[in-house]
Amino acid sequence: MSIRTANEECLRRIQQGAAVWTGVRQAREVVPGMDEHTVLHAGPPVAWAQMCGPMRGAIIGASMFEGWAKTPEEAVALAERGALRFDSGHHHHCIGPMSGIITPSMQVNVVRNEPFGVDTYSTLYMGIGKVLRHGAYDETVMAKLRWMNHELAPMLAAALQEAGGIDIKAIVAQAVQMGDEMHNRNKASNPLLLARLAPHLVSVAERADAIRALKFIDEAGHFILNMVMAGCKGILDAASGIDDCTLVTAIARNGHETGIRVSGLGDRWFTAPAPMIEGVYFPGFGPQDANPDLGDSAITETIGLGSLAMAGAPAVVEYVGGTPQFALETTMKMYEITAGENQAFKLPSLNFRGTPLGIDIRKVVQTGITPVINTGIACRRPGVGQIGAGLTAVPMACFEQALEAFAAQRAVAA
Amino acid sequence: MSIRTANEECLRRIQQGAAVWTGVRQAREVVPGMDEHTVLHAGPPVAWAQMCGPMRGAIIGASMFEGWAKTPEEAVALAERGALRFDSGHHHHCIGPMSGIITPSMQVNVVRNEPFGVDTYSTLYMGIGKVLRHGAYDETVMAKLRWMNHELAPMLAAALQEAGGIDIKAIVAQAVQMGDEMHNRNKASNPLLLARLAPHLVSVAERADAIRALKFIDEAGHFILNMVMAGCKGILDAASGIDDCTLVTAIARNGHETGIRVSGLGDRWFTAPAPMIEGVYFPGFGPQDANPDLGDSAITETIGLGSLAMAGAPAVVEYVGGTPQFALETTMKMYEITAGENQAFKLPSLNFRGTPLGIDIRKVVQTGITPVINTGIACRRPGVGQIGAGLTAVPMACFEQALEAFAAQRAVAA
């Protein structure tokens, strides 16, 4: 197949992909390969010895949530003696923001790409502040985790069943016209989700439980993010494994390395050290507190959201830094390294042009332009949480390695 | 006082004004001068003989809702023999979209401008399609009106009491950064309102009633519009009556005439024939079906929303016509005829510049630029409803007359 034909097929699959939030289930029941003591994490594979603080903290919290360990020390001992089976969530149809830790007892969102028969999973978004994904595991975090898993999740599952699912892609399409870029700004999409969900939550839950859930989802601000991430992955996974295709199907960071996957190169990761983030810090924090780039959330950029959709989200610069002009220029630059435009995500300010879609490793290497990522900044110390937000980029080395591998593969095939 | 000082005082009062939705009450209990057989309508005063089709239809429906008439013919007879006391809602702290009919038994939103001690009233938004404000009064409309007044209104009143009021100005400020211009596009503000209201609705209402209310508010799409209009009027009324001030404090249309009021010219109206609207028609309708410009909703333009905020709402052109570039140009042109910028309503796409605020009758006459209005198009036949949306302008004659009156008043004072 010609590269052009392969890339067009990849774009076609992405454009035709769907993302419907169909349910909430326990990970061990639905996630493939989720055996006992399995611990899935964000980004490409990484060993305990290389894991960053927030990821280690989240694993400690998850081990206590599972009952594998009673204390943080016991959890660390388990990890150190190899009793935990670590793997990248990406290898199990899973995805998660920041440390992205998923263990068997956790409840996960199920998001379906029906045209391609793909289900993808993500944990429930816990809110901001002290949360598991940032490596916090004190009793307030553990109590919230138990409430979300034992009370909120069954409510959501029942509400979704009554609703017949909620179309996440449709909400994103609308929110992109309302100034959300979906990675760091979900100010439109989160209330849109709540409006769809609320009548069903009220219908299936006791009054006090429904009120608590409604307030939690509203105040969490980004509750929809985890369903969006699962939706993006489900659509991109269906566009993976196309021979001769040079388009990127995943960008993910584990806090140690940033990795990309390319449709024509199967499940391989092309990695480089995770960069630091240039950004705006919350009061009391600075660059010395920051963890390198972390989390699977750059899957949004991979599908034409996040920094690629910034031109339609000028207000996000108040959060990640920069100016509205910079936001516009970022999107315009991303058109130079992409193969198409996302027909579902149209930017009114660009006369309803679709967002840049399909990062082409050839164009990245040729132009020297690397994909920008809008992202949160995690504290390098476990348990502190988010300390800012800003901008970073996928290291050029990832694309160079991928392009070399692509050339080698073509040479073998020829 | 110098005109400059007077206009600055006017802007100061607008900037400091508040708009909190504090309750829902029966009009006869709270609206000043709401005696039996009082019928308040949109725009400047107009007699039955001159009223347009939608306004007459709404009055027929309201008369049957009140029990003043059993049939449309009886209602028309009442109006014709002078048994109904018509007045502009503006003279009674009231405001309403399209025909804007308010009668004593109707439940009204109460929106408070606390710093200036002003309460303003508007009916509950009925949704789109066949609705009273467009002059529909068949049994489906009357049943909906009864449900809204007898069931929804008490629920909202109880929810607002529990919530301690909902800050409408804060929601608008947020929504302006999410692509709402608030006159025709409420896609962000309506779900934001719902997110704030939902937990309280669920708390005070029976389950089935809460579900019906949540779905209704979501599907109505513009439910927040009537509270926004009341909020705008409450803020602008507090900025009225400032001697030597040349800024416009109301723009309103009754379907026969468009009228403006000016802060330094008290309660007087300066009117001209209501213009037609250039716009996009719903399938099956055209200009021959259109009513002249109608409704109090141009109060949004008066405070720097609507067409004045279009640069931040490029997607509204899909509804009212034009291009995103035209939306930008419209806002930029409005800066030429305004005295300041609304500090609460900031446009991210213009680097967070405030929307144009304070239409100055001198600048309008001097530049020849009249304020643009984004608005719905009503069918001229009662009961059909909205048939499109588009753009029109306030007639220049309104400003010329006002400026003459202003000059005459200054001459007398000097």
CSV table of N, CA and C in Angstrom, one decimal, chain A residues 239-339:
chain,number,residue,atom,x,y,z
A,239,ALA,N,-7.7,2.7,14.6
A,239,ALA,CA,-6.9,3.2,13.4
A,239,ALA,C,-5.4,2.8,13.5
A,240,SER,N,-5.1,1.8,14.4
A,240,SER,CA,-3.8,1.4,14.5
A,240,SER,C,-3.5,0.1,13.7
A,241,GLY,N,-2.3,-0.2,13.5
A,241,GLY,CA,-1.9,-1.4,12.8
A,241,GLY,C,-2.2,-1.4,11.3
A,242,ILE,N,-2.2,-0.2,10.7
A,242,ILE,CA,-2.4,-0.2,9.2
A,242,ILE,C,-1.0,-0.1,8.6
A,243,ASP,N,-0.6,-1.1,7.9
A,243,ASP,CA,0.7,-1.2,7.2
A,243,ASP,C,1.0,0.1,6.4
A,244,ASP,N,2.2,0.5,6.5
A,244,ASP,CA,2.7,1.7,5.7
A,244,ASP,C,2.1,3.0,6.1
A,245,CYS,N,1.4,3.1,7.3
A,245,CYS,CA,0.8,4.3,7.8
A,245,CYS,C,1.8,5.0,8.7
A,246,THR,N,2.0,6.3,8.4
A,246,THR,CA,3.0,7.1,9.2
A,246,THR,C,2.4,8.0,10.2
A,247,LEU,N,1.1,7.8,10.6
A,247,LEU,CA,0.4,8.7,11.5
A,247,LEU,C,0.5,8.1,12.9
A,248,VAL,N,0.6,9.1,13.9
A,248,VAL,CA,0.8,8.7,15.3
A,248,VAL,C,-0.6,8.3,15.8
A,249,THR,N,-0.6,7.2,16.6
A,249,THR,CA,-1.9,6.7,17.2
A,249,THR,C,-1.9,6.8,18.7
A,250,ALA,N,-0.8,7.1,19.3
A,250,ALA,CA,-0.7,7.4,20.8
A,250,ALA,C,0.4,8.2,21.1
A,251,ILE,N,0.2,9.2,22.1
A,251,ILE,CA,1.3,9.9,22.7
A,251,ILE,C,1.0,9.7,24.2
A,252,ALA,N,2.0,9.2,25.0
A,252,ALA,CA,1.8,9.0,26.4
A,252,ALA,C,3.1,9.1,27.2
A,253,ARG,N,2.9,9.5,28.4
A,253,ARG,CA,4.1,9.8,29.3
A,253,ARG,C,3.9,9.1,30.6
A,254,ASN,N,5.1,8.5,31.1
A,254,ASN,CA,5.0,7.9,32.4
A,254,ASN,C,5.7,8.7,33.5
A,255,GLY,N,6.1,9.9,33.1
A,255,GLY,CA,6.8,10.7,34.1
A,255,GLY,C,8.3,10.5,34.1
A,256,HIS,N,8.7,9.4,33.4
A,256,HIS,CA,10.2,9.1,33.2
A,256,HIS,C,10.5,9.3,31.7
A,257,GLU,N,9.6,8.7,30.9
A,257,GLU,CA,9.8,8.8,29.4
A,257,GLU,C,8.4,9.2,28.7
A,258,THR,N,8.6,9.9,27.6
A,258,THR,CA,7.5,10.1,26.7
A,258,THR,C,7.6,9.1,25.6
A,259,GLY,N,6.4,8.5,25.2
A,259,GLY,CA,6.5,7.6,24.1
A,259,GLY,C,5.4,7.8,23.1
A,260,ILE,N,5.7,7.5,21.8
A,260,ILE,CA,4.6,7.5,20.8
A,260,ILE,C,4.5,6.1,20.2
A,261,ARG,N,3.3,5.9,19.6
A,261,ARG,CA,3.1,4.8,18.7
A,261,ARG,C,2.6,5.2,17.4
A,262,VAL,N,2.9,4.5,16.4
A,262,VAL,CA,2.6,4.8,15.0
A,262,VAL,C,1.8,3.7,14.4
A,263,SER,N,0.8,4.1,13.6
A,263,SER,CA,-0.1,3.1,13.1
A,263,SER,C,0.6,2.0,12.3
A,264,GLY,N,1.5,2.3,11.5
A,264,GLY,CA,2.2,1.3,10.6
A,264,GLY,C,3.3,0.5,11.4
A,265,LEU,N,3.5,0.9,12.7
A,265,LEU,CA,4.6,0.2,13.4
A,265,LEU,C,4.0,-0.6,14.6
A,266,GLY,N,2.8,-0.9,14.5
A,266,GLY,CA,2.2,-1.9,15.5
A,266,GLY,C,2.2,-1.3,16.9
A,267,ASP,N,2.5,-2.2,17.8
A,267,ASP,CA,2.4,-1.8,19.3
A,267,ASP,C,3.7,-1.3,19.8
A,268,ARG,N,4.7,-1.0,19.0
A,268,ARG,CA,6.0,-0.6,19.5
A,268,ARG,C,5.9,0.8,20.0
A,269,TRP,N,6.7,1.1,21.0
A,269,TRP,CA,6.8,2.5,21.6
A,269,TRP,C,8.2,3.1,21.1
A,270,PHE,N,8.1,4.4,20.8
A,270,PHE,CA,9.4,5.1,20.5
A,270,PHE,C,9.5,6.2,21.6
A,271,THR,N,10.5,6.0,22.4
A,271,THR,CA,10.5,6.8,23.7
A,271,THR,C,11.7,7.8,23.7
A,272,ALA,N,11.6,8.7,24.6
A,272,ALA,CA,12.7,9.7,24.9
A,272,ALA,C,12.4,10.2,26.4
A,273,PRO,N,13.4,10.7,27.0
A,273,PRO,CA,13.2,11.2,28.4
A,273,PRO,C,12.0,12.2,28.4
A,274,ALA,N,11.1,12.1,29.4
A,274,ALA,CA,10.0,13.0,29.5
A,274,ALA,C,10.5,14.4,29.8
A,275,PRO,N,10.0,15.4,29.1
A,275,PRO,CA,10.5,16.8,29.3
A,275,PRO,C,9.8,17.4,30.5
A,276,MET,N,10.3,18.6,30.9
A,276,MET,CA,9.7,19.4,31.9
A,276,MET,C,8.6,20.2,31.2
A,277,ILE,N,7.8,20.9,31.9
A,277,ILE,CA,6.7,21.7,31.4
A,277,ILE,C,6.9,23.2,31.7
A,278,GLU,N,6.8,24.0,30.7
A,278,GLU,CA,6.8,25.5,30.9
A,278,GLU,C,5.4,25.9,31.2
A,279,GLY,N,5.2,26.5,32.4
A,279,GLY,CA,3.8,26.8,32.7
A,279,GLY,C,3.6,27.8,33.8
A,280,VAL,N,2.4,27.9,34.2
A,280,VAL,CA,1.9,28.8,35.3
A,280,VAL,C,1.8,27.9,36.5
A,281,TYR,N,2.5,28.3,37.6
A,281,TYR,CA,2.4,27.5,38.8
A,281,TYR,C,1.4,28.1,39.8
A,282,PHE,N,0.7,27.2,40.5
A,282,PHE,CA,-0.2,27.6,41.6
A,282,PHE,C,0.6,28.3,42.6
A,283,PRO,N,0.0,29.2,43.5
A,283,PRO,CA,0.8,29.9,44.5
A,283,PRO,C,1.5,28.9,45.4
A,284,GLY,N,2.8,29.3,45.7
A,284,GLY,CA,3.6,28.5,46.6
A,284,GLY,C,4.4,27.4,45.9
A,285,PHE,N,4.3,27.2,44.6
A,285,PHE,CA,5.0,26.2,43.9
A,285,PHE,C,5.8,26.8,42.7
A,286,GLY,N,6.9,26.1,42.4
A,286,GLY,CA,7.7,26.6,41.3
A,286,GLY,C,8.4,25.4,40.5
A,287,PRO,N,9.2,25.7,39.6
A,287,PRO,CA,9.8,24.6,38.7
A,287,PRO,C,10.5,23.6,39.5
A,288,GLN,N,11.1,23.9,40.7
A,288,GLN,CA,11.8,23.0,41.5
A,288,GLN,C,10.9,21.9,42.0
A,289,ASP,N,9.6,22.1,42.1
A,289,ASP,CA,8.7,21.1,42.6
A,289,ASP,C,8.1,20.2,41.5
A,290,ALA,N,8.4,20.5,40.3
A,290,ALA,CA,7.7,19.9,39.2
A,290,ALA,C,8.2,18.5,38.8
A,291,ASN,N,7.3,17.7,38.4
A,291,ASN,CA,7.6,16.3,37.9
A,291,ASN,C,7.7,16.5,36.4
A,292,PRO,N,8.6,15.7,35.7
A,292,PRO,CA,8.5,15.7,34.3
A,292,PRO,C,7.1,15.3,33.8
A,293,ASP,N,6.9,15.5,32.5
A,293,ASP,CA,5.6,15.3,31.8
A,293,ASP,C,5.1,13.9,32.1
A,294,LEU,N,3.8,13.9,32.5
A,294,LEU,CA,3.2,12.6,33.0
A,294,LEU,C,1.8,12.4,32.5
A,295,GLY,N,1.4,11.2,32.2
A,295,GLY,CA,0.0,10.9,31.9
A,295,GLY,C,-0.3,10.6,30.5
A,296,ASP,N,-1.4,9.9,30.4
A,296,ASP,CA,-1.9,9.4,29.0
A,296,ASP,C,-2.8,10.5,28.4
A,297,SER,N,-2.9,11.6,29.0
A,297,SER,CA,-3.9,12.6,28.5
A,297,SER,C,-3.6,13.2,27.1
A,298,ALA,N,-2.3,13.1,26.7
A,298,ALA,CA,-1.9,13.6,25.4
A,298,ALA,C,-2.6,12.8,24.3
A,299,ILE,N,-3.4,11.8,24.6
A,299,ILE,CA,-4.2,11.1,23.6
A,299,ILE,C,-5.1,12.1,23.0
A,300,THR,N,-5.5,13.2,23.8
A,300,THR,CA,-6.4,14.2,23.2
A,300,THR,C,-5.6,14.9,22.1
A,301,GLU,N,-4.4,15.3,22.3
A,301,GLU,CA,-3.6,15.9,21.2
A,301,GLU,C,-3.6,15.0,19.9
A,302,THR,N,-3.4,13.7,20.2
A,302,THR,CA,-3.3,12.7,19.1
A,302,THR,C,-4.5,12.7,18.2
A,303,ILE,N,-5.6,13.1,18.7
A,303,ILE,CA,-6.9,13.0,17.9
A,303,ILE,C,-7.3,14.4,17.5
A,304,GLY,N,-6.5,15.4,17.7
A,304,GLY,CA,-6.8,16.8,17.2
A,304,GLY,C,-7.5,17.7,18.3
A,305,LEU,N,-7.3,17.3,19.5
A,305,LEU,CA,-7.8,18.1,20.6
A,305,LEU,C,-6.6,18.7,21.4
A,306,GLY,N,-6.8,19.2,22.6
A,306,GLY,CA,-5.7,19.7,23.4
A,306,GLY,C,-5.1,20.9,22.7
A,307,SER,N,-3.8,20.9,22.6
A,307,SER,CA,-3.1,22.1,22.0
A,307,SER,C,-3.4,22.2,20.5
A,308,LEU,N,-3.8,21.1,19.9
A,308,LEU,CA,-4.1,21.2,18.5
A,308,LEU,C,-5.4,22.0,18.2
A,309,ALA,N,-6.3,22.0,19.3
A,309,ALA,CA,-7.6,22.7,19.1
A,309,ALA,C,-7.5,24.1,19.9
A,310,MET,N,-6.4,24.5,20.3
A,310,MET,CA,-6.2,25.7,21.1
A,310,MET,C,-6.8,27.0,20.5
A,311,ALA,N,-6.8,27.0,19.1
A,311,ALA,CA,-7.3,28.2,18.5
A,311,ALA,C,-8.7,28.5,18.8
A,312,GLY,N,-9.4,27.4,19.1
A,312,GLY,CA,-10.8,27.6,19.5
A,312,GLY,C,-11.1,27.8,21.0
A,313,ALA,N,-10.0,27.8,21.7
A,313,ALA,CA,-10.1,27.8,23.2
A,313,ALA,C,-9.1,28.9,23.8
A,314,PRO,N,-9.3,30.1,23.3
A,314,PRO,CA,-8.3,31.1,23.7
A,314,PRO,C,-8.3,31.3,25.2
A,315,ALA,N,-9.4,31.0,25.9
A,315,ALA,CA,-9.4,31.3,27.4
A,315,ALA,C,-8.5,30.3,28.1
A,316,VAL,N,-8.1,29.2,27.4
A,316,VAL,CA,-7.3,28.2,28.1
A,316,VAL,C,-5.9,28.8,28.5
A,317,VAL,N,-5.5,29.9,27.8
A,317,VAL,CA,-4.2,30.5,28.1
A,317,VAL,C,-4.1,31.0,29.5
A,318,GLU,N,-5.3,31.4,30.1
A,318,GLU,CA,-5.3,31.8,31.5
A,318,GLU,C,-4.9,30.7,32.4
A,319,TYR,N,-5.0,29.5,31.9
A,319,TYR,CA,-4.6,28.3,32.7
A,319,TYR,C,-3.2,27.8,32.4
A,320,VAL,N,-2.9,27.6,31.1
A,320,VAL,CA,-1.7,27.0,30.7
A,320,VAL,C,-0.6,28.1,30.3
A,321,GLY,N,-1.0,29.4,30.3
A,321,GLY,CA,0.0,30.4,30.0
A,321,GLY,C,-0.1,30.8,28.5
A,322,GLY,N,0.6,31.9,28.2
A,322,GLY,CA,0.5,32.3,26.8
A,322,GLY,C,-0.6,33.3,26.5
A,323,THR,N,-0.8,33.6,25.3
A,323,THR,CA,-1.8,34.6,24.9
A,323,THR,C,-2.7,34.0,23.9
A,324,PRO,N,-3.9,34.6,23.7
A,324,PRO,CA,-4.8,34.1,22.6
A,324,PRO,C,-4.1,34.0,21.3
A,325,GLN,N,-3.3,34.9,21.0
A,325,GLN,CA,-2.6,34.9,19.7
A,325,GLN,C,-1.7,33.6,19.6
A,326,PHE,N,-1.0,33.3,20.7
A,326,PHE,CA,-0.2,32.1,20.8
A,326,PHE,C,-1.0,30.9,20.6
A,327,ALA,N,-2.2,30.9,21.2
A,327,ALA,CA,-3.1,29.7,21.0
A,327,ALA,C,-3.4,29.5,19.5
A,328,LEU,N,-3.8,30.6,18.9
A,328,LEU,CA,-4.1,30.5,17.4
A,328,LEU,C,-2.9,30.0,16.6
A,329,GLU,N,-1.7,30.6,16.9
A,329,GLU,CA,-0.5,30.2,16.2
A,329,GLU,C,-0.2,28.7,16.4
A,330,THR,N,-0.4,28.2,17.6
A,330,THR,CA,-0.1,26.8,17.9
A,330,THR,C,-0.9,25.9,17.0
A,331,THR,N,-2.2,26.2,17.0
A,331,THR,CA,-3.1,25.3,16.1
A,331,THR,C,-2.6,25.4,14.6
A,332,MET,N,-2.3,26.7,14.2
A,332,MET,CA,-1.9,26.8,12.8
A,332,MET,C,-0.6,26.0,12.5
A,333,LYS,N,0.3,26.0,13.5
A,333,LYS,CA,1.6,25.3,13.3
A,333,LYS,C,1.3,23.8,13.2
A,334,MET,N,0.3,23.3,14.0
A,334,MET,CA,0.0,21.9,14.0
A,334,MET,C,-0.6,21.4,12.7
A,335,TYR,N,-1.2,22.3,11.9
A,335,TYR,CA,-1.7,21.9,10.6
A,335,TYR,C,-0.5,21.5,9.7
A,336,GLU,N,0.7,22.1,10.0
A,336,GLU,CA,1.9,21.8,9.2
A,336,GLU,C,2.4,20.3,9.4
A,337,ILE,N,2.0,19.7,10.5
A,337,ILE,CA,2.6,18.4,10.8
A,337,ILE,C,1.5,17.3,10.8
A,338,THR,N,0.3,17.7,10.3
A,338,THR,CA,-0.8,16.7,10.3
A,338,THR,C,-1.3,16.4,8.9
A,339,ALA,N,-2.0,15.3,8.8
A,339,ALA,CA,-2.4,14.8,7.4
A,339,ALA,C,-3.8,15.2,7.1
